[in-house]
Coordinates of C-alpha atoms in Angstrom, one line a residue:
Chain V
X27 CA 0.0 0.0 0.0
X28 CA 2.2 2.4 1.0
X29 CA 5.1 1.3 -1.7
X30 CA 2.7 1.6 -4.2
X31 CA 1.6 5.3 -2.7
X32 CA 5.5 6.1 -2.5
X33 CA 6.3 6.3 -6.1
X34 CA 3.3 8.5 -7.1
X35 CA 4.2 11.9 -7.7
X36 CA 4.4 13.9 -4.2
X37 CA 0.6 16.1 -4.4
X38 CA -1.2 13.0 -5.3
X39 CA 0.4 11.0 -2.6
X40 CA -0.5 13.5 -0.1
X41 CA -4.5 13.1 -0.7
X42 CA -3.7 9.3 -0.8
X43 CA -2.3 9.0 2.5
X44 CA -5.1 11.6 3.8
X45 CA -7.7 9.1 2.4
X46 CA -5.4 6.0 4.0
X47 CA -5.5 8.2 7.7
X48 CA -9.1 8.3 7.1
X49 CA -9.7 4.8 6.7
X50 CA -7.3 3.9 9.4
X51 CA -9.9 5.8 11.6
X52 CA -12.8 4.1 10.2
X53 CA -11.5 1.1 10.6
X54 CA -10.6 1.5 14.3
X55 CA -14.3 3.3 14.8
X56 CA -16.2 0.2 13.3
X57 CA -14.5 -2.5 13.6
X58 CA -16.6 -4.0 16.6
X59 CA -20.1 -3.3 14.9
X60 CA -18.7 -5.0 11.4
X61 CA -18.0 -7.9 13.7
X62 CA -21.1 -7.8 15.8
X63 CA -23.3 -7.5 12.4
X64 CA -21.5 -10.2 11.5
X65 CA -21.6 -12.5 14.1
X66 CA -25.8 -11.7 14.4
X67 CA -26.0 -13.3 11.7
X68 CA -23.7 -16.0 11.8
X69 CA -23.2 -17.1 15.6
X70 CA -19.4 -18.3 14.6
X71 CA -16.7 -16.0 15.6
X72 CA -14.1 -16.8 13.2
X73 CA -16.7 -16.9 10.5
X74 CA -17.7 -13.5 11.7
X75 CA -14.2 -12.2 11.6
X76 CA -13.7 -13.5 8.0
X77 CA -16.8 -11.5 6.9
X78 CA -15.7 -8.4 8.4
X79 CA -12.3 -8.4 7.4
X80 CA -14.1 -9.2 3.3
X81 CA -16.5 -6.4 4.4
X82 CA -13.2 -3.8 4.9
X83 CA -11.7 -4.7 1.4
X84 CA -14.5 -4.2 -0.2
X85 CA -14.7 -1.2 1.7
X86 CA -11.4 -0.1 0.8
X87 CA -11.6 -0.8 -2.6
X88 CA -14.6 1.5 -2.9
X89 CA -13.7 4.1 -0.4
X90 CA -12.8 6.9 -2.8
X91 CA -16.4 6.5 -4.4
X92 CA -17.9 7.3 -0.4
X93 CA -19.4 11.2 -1.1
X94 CA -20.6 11.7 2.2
X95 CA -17.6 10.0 4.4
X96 CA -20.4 10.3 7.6
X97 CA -22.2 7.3 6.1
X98 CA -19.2 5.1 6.6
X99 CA -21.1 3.3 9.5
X100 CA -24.1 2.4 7.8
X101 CA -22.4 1.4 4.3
X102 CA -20.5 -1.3 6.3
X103 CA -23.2 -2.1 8.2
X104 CA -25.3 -3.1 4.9
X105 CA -22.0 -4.9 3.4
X106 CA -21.5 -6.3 6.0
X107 CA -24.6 -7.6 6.8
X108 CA -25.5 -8.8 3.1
X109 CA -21.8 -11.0 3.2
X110 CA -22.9 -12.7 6.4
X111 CA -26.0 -13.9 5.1
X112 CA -24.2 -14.5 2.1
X113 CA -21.9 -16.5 4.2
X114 CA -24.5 -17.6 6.1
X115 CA -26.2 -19.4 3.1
X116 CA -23.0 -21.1 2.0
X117 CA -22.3 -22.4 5.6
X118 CA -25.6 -23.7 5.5
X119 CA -25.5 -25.7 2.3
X120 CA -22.3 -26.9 3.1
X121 CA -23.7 -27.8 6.6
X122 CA -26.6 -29.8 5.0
X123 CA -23.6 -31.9 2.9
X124 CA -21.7 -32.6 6.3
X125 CA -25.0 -33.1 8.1
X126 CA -25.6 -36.5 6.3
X127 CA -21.6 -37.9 6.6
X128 CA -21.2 -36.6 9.9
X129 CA -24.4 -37.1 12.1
X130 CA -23.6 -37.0 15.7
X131 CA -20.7 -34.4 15.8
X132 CA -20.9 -31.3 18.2
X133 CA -21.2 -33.2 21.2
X134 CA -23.1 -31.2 24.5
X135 CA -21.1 -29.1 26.4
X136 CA -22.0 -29.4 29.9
X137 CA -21.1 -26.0 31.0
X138 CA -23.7 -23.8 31.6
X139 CA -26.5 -26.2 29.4
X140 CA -29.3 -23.9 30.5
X141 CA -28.0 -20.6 29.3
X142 CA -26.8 -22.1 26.0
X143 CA -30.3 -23.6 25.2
X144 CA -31.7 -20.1 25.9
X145 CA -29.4 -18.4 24.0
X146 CA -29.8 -21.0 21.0
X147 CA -33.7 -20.7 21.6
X148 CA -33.2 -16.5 20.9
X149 CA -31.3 -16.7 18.2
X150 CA -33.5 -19.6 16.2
X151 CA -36.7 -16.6 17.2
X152 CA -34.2 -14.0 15.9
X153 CA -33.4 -16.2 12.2
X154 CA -36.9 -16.4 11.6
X155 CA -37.6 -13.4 11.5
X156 CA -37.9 -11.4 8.5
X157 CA -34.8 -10.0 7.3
X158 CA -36.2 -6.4 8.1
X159 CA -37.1 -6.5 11.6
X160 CA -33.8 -9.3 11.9
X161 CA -31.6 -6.4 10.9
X162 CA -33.4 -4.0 13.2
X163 CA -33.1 -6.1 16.4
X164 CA -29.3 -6.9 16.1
X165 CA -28.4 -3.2 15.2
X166 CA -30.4 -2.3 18.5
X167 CA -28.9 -4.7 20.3
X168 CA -25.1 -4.1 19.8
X169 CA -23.4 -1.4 21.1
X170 CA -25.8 0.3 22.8
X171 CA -27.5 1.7 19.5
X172 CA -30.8 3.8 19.9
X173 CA -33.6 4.5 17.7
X174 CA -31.7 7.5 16.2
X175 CA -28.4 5.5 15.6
X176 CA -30.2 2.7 14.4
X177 CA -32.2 5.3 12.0
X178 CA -28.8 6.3 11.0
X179 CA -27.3 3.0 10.1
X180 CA -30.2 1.3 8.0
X181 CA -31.0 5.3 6.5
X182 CA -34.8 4.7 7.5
X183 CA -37.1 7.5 9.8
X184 CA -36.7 6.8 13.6
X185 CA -40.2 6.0 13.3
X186 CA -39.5 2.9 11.6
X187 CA -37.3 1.7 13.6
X188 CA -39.5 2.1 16.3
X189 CA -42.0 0.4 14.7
X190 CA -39.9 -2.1 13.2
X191 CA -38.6 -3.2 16.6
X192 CA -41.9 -3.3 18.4
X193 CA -43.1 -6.1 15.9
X194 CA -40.0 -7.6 16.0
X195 CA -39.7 -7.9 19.8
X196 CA -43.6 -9.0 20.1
X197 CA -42.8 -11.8 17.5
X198 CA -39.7 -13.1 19.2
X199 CA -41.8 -12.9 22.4
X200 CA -44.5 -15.0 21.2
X201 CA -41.8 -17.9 19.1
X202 CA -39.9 -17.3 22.8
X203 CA -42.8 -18.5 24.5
X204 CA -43.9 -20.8 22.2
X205 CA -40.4 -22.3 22.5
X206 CA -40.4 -22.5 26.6
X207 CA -44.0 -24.4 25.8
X208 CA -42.9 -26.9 23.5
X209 CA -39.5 -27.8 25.7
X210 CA -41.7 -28.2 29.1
Chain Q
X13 CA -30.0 8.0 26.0
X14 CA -33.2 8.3 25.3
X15 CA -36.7 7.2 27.5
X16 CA -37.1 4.4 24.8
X17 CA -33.8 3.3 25.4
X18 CA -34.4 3.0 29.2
X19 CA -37.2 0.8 28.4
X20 CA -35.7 -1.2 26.1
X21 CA -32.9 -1.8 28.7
X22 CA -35.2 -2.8 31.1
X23 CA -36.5 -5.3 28.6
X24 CA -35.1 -8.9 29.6
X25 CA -35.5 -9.7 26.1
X26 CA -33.2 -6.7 25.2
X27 CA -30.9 -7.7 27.6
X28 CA -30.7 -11.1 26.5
X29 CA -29.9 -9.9 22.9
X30 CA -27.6 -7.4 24.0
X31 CA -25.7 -9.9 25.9
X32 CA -25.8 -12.6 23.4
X33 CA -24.5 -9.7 20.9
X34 CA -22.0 -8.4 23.4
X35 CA -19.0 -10.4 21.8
X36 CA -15.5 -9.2 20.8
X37 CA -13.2 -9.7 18.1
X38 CA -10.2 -11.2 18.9
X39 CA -7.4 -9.5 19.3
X40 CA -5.9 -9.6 15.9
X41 CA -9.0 -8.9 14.2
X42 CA -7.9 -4.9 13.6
X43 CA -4.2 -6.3 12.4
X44 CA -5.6 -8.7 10.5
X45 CA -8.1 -6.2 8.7
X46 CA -5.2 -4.1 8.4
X47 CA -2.9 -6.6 6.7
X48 CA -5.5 -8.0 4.2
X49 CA -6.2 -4.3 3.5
X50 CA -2.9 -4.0 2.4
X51 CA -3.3 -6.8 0.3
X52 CA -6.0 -5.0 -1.2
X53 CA -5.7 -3.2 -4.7
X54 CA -5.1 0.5 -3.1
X55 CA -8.6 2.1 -2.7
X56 CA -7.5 5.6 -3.4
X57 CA -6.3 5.0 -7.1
X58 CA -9.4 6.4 -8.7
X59 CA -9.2 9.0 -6.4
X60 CA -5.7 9.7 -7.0
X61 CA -5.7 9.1 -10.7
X62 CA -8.6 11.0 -11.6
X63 CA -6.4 14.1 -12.4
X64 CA -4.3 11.4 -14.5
X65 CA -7.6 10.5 -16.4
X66 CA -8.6 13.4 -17.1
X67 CA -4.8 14.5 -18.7
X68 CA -4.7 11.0 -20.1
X69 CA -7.8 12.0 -22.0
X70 CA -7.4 15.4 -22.9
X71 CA -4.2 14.0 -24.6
X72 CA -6.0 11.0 -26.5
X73 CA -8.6 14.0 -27.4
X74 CA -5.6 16.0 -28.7
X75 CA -4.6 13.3 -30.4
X76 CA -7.6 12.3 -32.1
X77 CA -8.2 15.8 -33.2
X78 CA -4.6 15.8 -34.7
X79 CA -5.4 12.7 -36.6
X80 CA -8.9 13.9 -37.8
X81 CA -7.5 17.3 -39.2
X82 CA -4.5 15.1 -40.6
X83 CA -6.6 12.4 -42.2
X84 CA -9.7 15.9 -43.1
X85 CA -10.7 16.4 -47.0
X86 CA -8.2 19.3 -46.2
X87 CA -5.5 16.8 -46.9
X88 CA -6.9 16.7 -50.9
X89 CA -5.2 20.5 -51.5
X90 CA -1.8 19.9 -52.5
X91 CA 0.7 22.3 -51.3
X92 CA 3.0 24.6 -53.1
X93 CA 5.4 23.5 -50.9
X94 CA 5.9 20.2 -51.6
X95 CA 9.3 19.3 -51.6
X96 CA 10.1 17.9 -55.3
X97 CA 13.8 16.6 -54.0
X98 CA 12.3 14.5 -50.8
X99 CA 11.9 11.8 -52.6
X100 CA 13.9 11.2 -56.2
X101 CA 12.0 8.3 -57.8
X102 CA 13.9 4.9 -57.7
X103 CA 13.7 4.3 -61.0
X104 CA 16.1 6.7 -62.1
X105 CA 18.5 5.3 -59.8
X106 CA 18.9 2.5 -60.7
X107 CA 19.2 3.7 -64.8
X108 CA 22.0 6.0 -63.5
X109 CA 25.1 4.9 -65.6
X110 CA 28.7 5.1 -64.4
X111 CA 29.1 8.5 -66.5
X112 CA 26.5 10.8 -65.3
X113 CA 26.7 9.4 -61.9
X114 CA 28.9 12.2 -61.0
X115 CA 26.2 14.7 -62.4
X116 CA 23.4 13.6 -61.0
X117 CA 20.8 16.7 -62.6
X118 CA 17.8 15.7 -64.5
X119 CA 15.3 17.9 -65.4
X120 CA 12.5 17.5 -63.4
X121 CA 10.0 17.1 -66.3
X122 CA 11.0 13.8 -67.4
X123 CA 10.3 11.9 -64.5
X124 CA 7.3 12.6 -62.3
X125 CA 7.6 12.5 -58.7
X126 CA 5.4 10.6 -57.0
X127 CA 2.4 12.8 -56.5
X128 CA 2.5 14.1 -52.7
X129 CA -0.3 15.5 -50.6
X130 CA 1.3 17.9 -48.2
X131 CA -1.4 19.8 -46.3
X132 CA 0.6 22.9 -45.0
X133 CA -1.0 22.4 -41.5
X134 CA 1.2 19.8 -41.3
X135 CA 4.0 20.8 -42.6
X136 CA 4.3 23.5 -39.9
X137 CA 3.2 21.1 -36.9
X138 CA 5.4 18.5 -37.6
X139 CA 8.6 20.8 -39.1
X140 CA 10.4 21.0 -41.8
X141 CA 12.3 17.5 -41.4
X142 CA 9.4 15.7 -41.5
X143 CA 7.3 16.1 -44.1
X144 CA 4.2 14.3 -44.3
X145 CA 3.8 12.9 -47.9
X146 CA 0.8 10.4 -49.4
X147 CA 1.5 8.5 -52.2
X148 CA -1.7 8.1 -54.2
X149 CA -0.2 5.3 -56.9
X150 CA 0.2 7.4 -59.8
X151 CA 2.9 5.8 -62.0
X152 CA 6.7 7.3 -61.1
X153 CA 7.9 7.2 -65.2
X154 CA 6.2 8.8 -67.5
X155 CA 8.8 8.0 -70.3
X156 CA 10.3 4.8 -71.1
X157 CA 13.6 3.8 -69.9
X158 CA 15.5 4.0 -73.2
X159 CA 14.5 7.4 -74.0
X160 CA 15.5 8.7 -70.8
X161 CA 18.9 7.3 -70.9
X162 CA 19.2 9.1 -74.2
X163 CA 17.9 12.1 -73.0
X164 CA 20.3 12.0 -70.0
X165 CA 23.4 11.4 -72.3
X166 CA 22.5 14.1 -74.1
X167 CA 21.7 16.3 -71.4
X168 CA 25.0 15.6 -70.2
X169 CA 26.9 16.0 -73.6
X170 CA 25.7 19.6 -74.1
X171 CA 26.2 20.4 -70.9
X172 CA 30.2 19.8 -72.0
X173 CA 30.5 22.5 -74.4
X174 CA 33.3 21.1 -77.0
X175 CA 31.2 18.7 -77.4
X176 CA 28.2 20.8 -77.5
X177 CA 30.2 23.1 -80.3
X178 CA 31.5 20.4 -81.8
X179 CA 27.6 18.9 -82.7
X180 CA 27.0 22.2 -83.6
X181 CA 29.9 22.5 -86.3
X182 CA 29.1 19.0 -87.6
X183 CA 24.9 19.8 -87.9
X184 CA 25.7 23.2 -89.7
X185 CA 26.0 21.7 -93.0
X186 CA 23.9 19.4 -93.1
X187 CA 20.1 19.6 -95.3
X188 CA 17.5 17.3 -95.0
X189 CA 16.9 16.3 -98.8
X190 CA 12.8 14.9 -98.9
X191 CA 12.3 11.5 -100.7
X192 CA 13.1 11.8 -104.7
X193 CA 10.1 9.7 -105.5
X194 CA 7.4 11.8 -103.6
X195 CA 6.0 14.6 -105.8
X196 CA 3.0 16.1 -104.9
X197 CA 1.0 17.7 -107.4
X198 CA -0.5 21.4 -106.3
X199 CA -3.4 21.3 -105.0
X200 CA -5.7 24.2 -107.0
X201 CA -9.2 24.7 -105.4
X202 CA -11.6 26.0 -107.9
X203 CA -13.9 28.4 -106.7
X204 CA -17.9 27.1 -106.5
X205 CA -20.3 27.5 -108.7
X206 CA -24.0 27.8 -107.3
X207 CA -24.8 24.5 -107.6
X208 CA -27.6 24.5 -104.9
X209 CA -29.2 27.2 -106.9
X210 CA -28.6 24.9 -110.5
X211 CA -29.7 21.9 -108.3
X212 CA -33.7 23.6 -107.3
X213 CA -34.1 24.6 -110.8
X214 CA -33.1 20.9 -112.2
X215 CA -35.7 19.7 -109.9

């Protein structure tokens, strides 16, 4: 990168580097919520962390084309989000291949059984979801976000969002409960 | 933080997403970003080359407009400038005998050069040294190669003036006697008679 920038002619490499410092910082700035996105959606950390790092080239490679620099956040949020489901798709049809070789693999983990089958139970409500309200509840849910940020990131009114979430939340309330029901 | 956000907060169901979201990187994830950015074709070269482009293009524009005025129906005026001793055909040097290779002058007449479009435009973009001719295919010789030769020995002969006075001593006497056995009667034209005028009364 920076051999590359040091044989360009001296104003040019100037605005490069300026555009490298500003990447540097937007990498710093986002790289937990590229993550987090990512890991909504796929529930596998390394997985996640492959996504984000793809979601940061591509990034890169298009960050002169970024008018407004301010939307940074939200257009890795929605590359980000679109490769892990992307991912997410892939994992599953390779999944499905492995399912039928390898049948009993991932064997219980007795540490804390209860909290994992509650988590697993939220996160099945949160996958069926529709992708709308899914992307809603997991941008609310990491990092503190509220309405406004969340507004922000997907470029939707606040009053979507709001909206948005309260159907999402009553739906995963209602699969919640159906879930407790069905393991009783 | 807004009211909302206290509510939401004091959702369990929020707090269980929040918590089942509240996961970190490891960390090498920034590094690792960093280093596969690297990798990366650099981001900024459209940015950084856009200046390039637009020189790059103004120069194929430049160029293109060269060509098009080069290659214009301007191109069909010939020039008064075109350079008759640019290019001597071949023909005539390969005729050249050993004598009048020392005096290489022929008059231009006899052999035609090949017919050059010179558009003066050109002439004074590209300079003096390189002229820019088109050969259209009109035949170099217009006289055969036997009369040419002749024409050069004799060009060169009277250009050596014994020689030249020397002809003219020898030609001084001479007369050109016609053939004996061609007379030719004279012609005598009689003037006409009104024959259209004998002809109507006839009929």
């Amino acid at each position: 990168m920076h051999e590359r920038a040091d044989r360009l002619p001296a104003g040019l490499v100037t605005f490069d580097d300026e555009l490298e410092r500003e990447f540097e910082a937007r990498l710093v700035e986002s790289s937990t919520l590229a993550f987090r996105v990512a890991f909504g959606v796929l529930r596998h950390r390394e997985d996640a962390e492959d996504v984000a790092q793809d979601a940061f080239a591509k990034a890169y490679r298009s960050f002169h084309q970024l008018r407004d620099r301010e939307r940074f956040r939200a257009w890795l949020v929605r590359m980000t989000w679109r490769m892990a489901l992307d991912r997410q798709r892939a994992n599953r049809r390779r999944a499905s291949r492995e399912a039928i070789v390898d049948t009993d693999a991932a064997p219980a983990d007795t540490v804390d059984v209860l909290a994992r089958e509650r988590a697993e139970r939220l996160w099945l409500a949160i996958d069926a979801l529709p992708e709308k309200l899914r992307l809603v509840v997991i941008l609310a849910g990491i990092e503190g976000h509220n309405m406004k940020e969340v507004a922000a990131l997907l470029g939707v009114p606040e009053g979507t969002v709001k909206s948005r979430l309260f159907v999402a939340r009553n739906e995963l309330r209602a699969r919640l409960s159906w879930m407790a029901t069905e393991t009783r | 933080m807004d009211g909302h956000r206290d509510a939401l907060k004091d959702d369990p169901l929020a707090r269980d997403i929040e918590s089942a979201l509240r996961v970190e990187p490891s960390p090498q994830f920034v590094a690792r970003v960093r280093a596969r950015v690297a990798r990366e074709p650099l981001g900024a070269t459209g940015v950084m080359s856009w200046p390039l482009w637009l020189g790059g293009a103004a120069v194929v524009a430049g160029a293109l407009a060269l060509v098009v005025s080069l290659g214009g129906p301007r191109d069909m005026r010939v020039s008064d400038s075109t350079p008759s001793t640019a290019t001597s055909p071949p023909v005539l040097e390969a005729s050249r005998g050993p004598s009048i290779a020392t005096e290489p002058v022929l008059p231009q007449p006899l052999v035609a050069a090949p017919v050059q479009r010179v558009t003066r435009r050109a002439v004074a973009r590209i300079g003096p040294e390189e002229t820019r001719t088109n050969d259209v295919g009109l035949p170099q010789v217009l006289i055969a190669d036997d009369e040419k030769r002749g024409f050069e020995l004799l060009v060169t002969e009277l250009r050596d003036t014994k020689r030249a006075a020397a002809v003219a001593e020898a030609t001084r006497g001479l007369t050109t006697p016609g053939p004996p056995w061609l007379e030719i009667a004279p012609v005598i034209i009689e003037p006409l008679r009104e024959v259209g005028i004998a002809q109507g009364e006839a009929q």
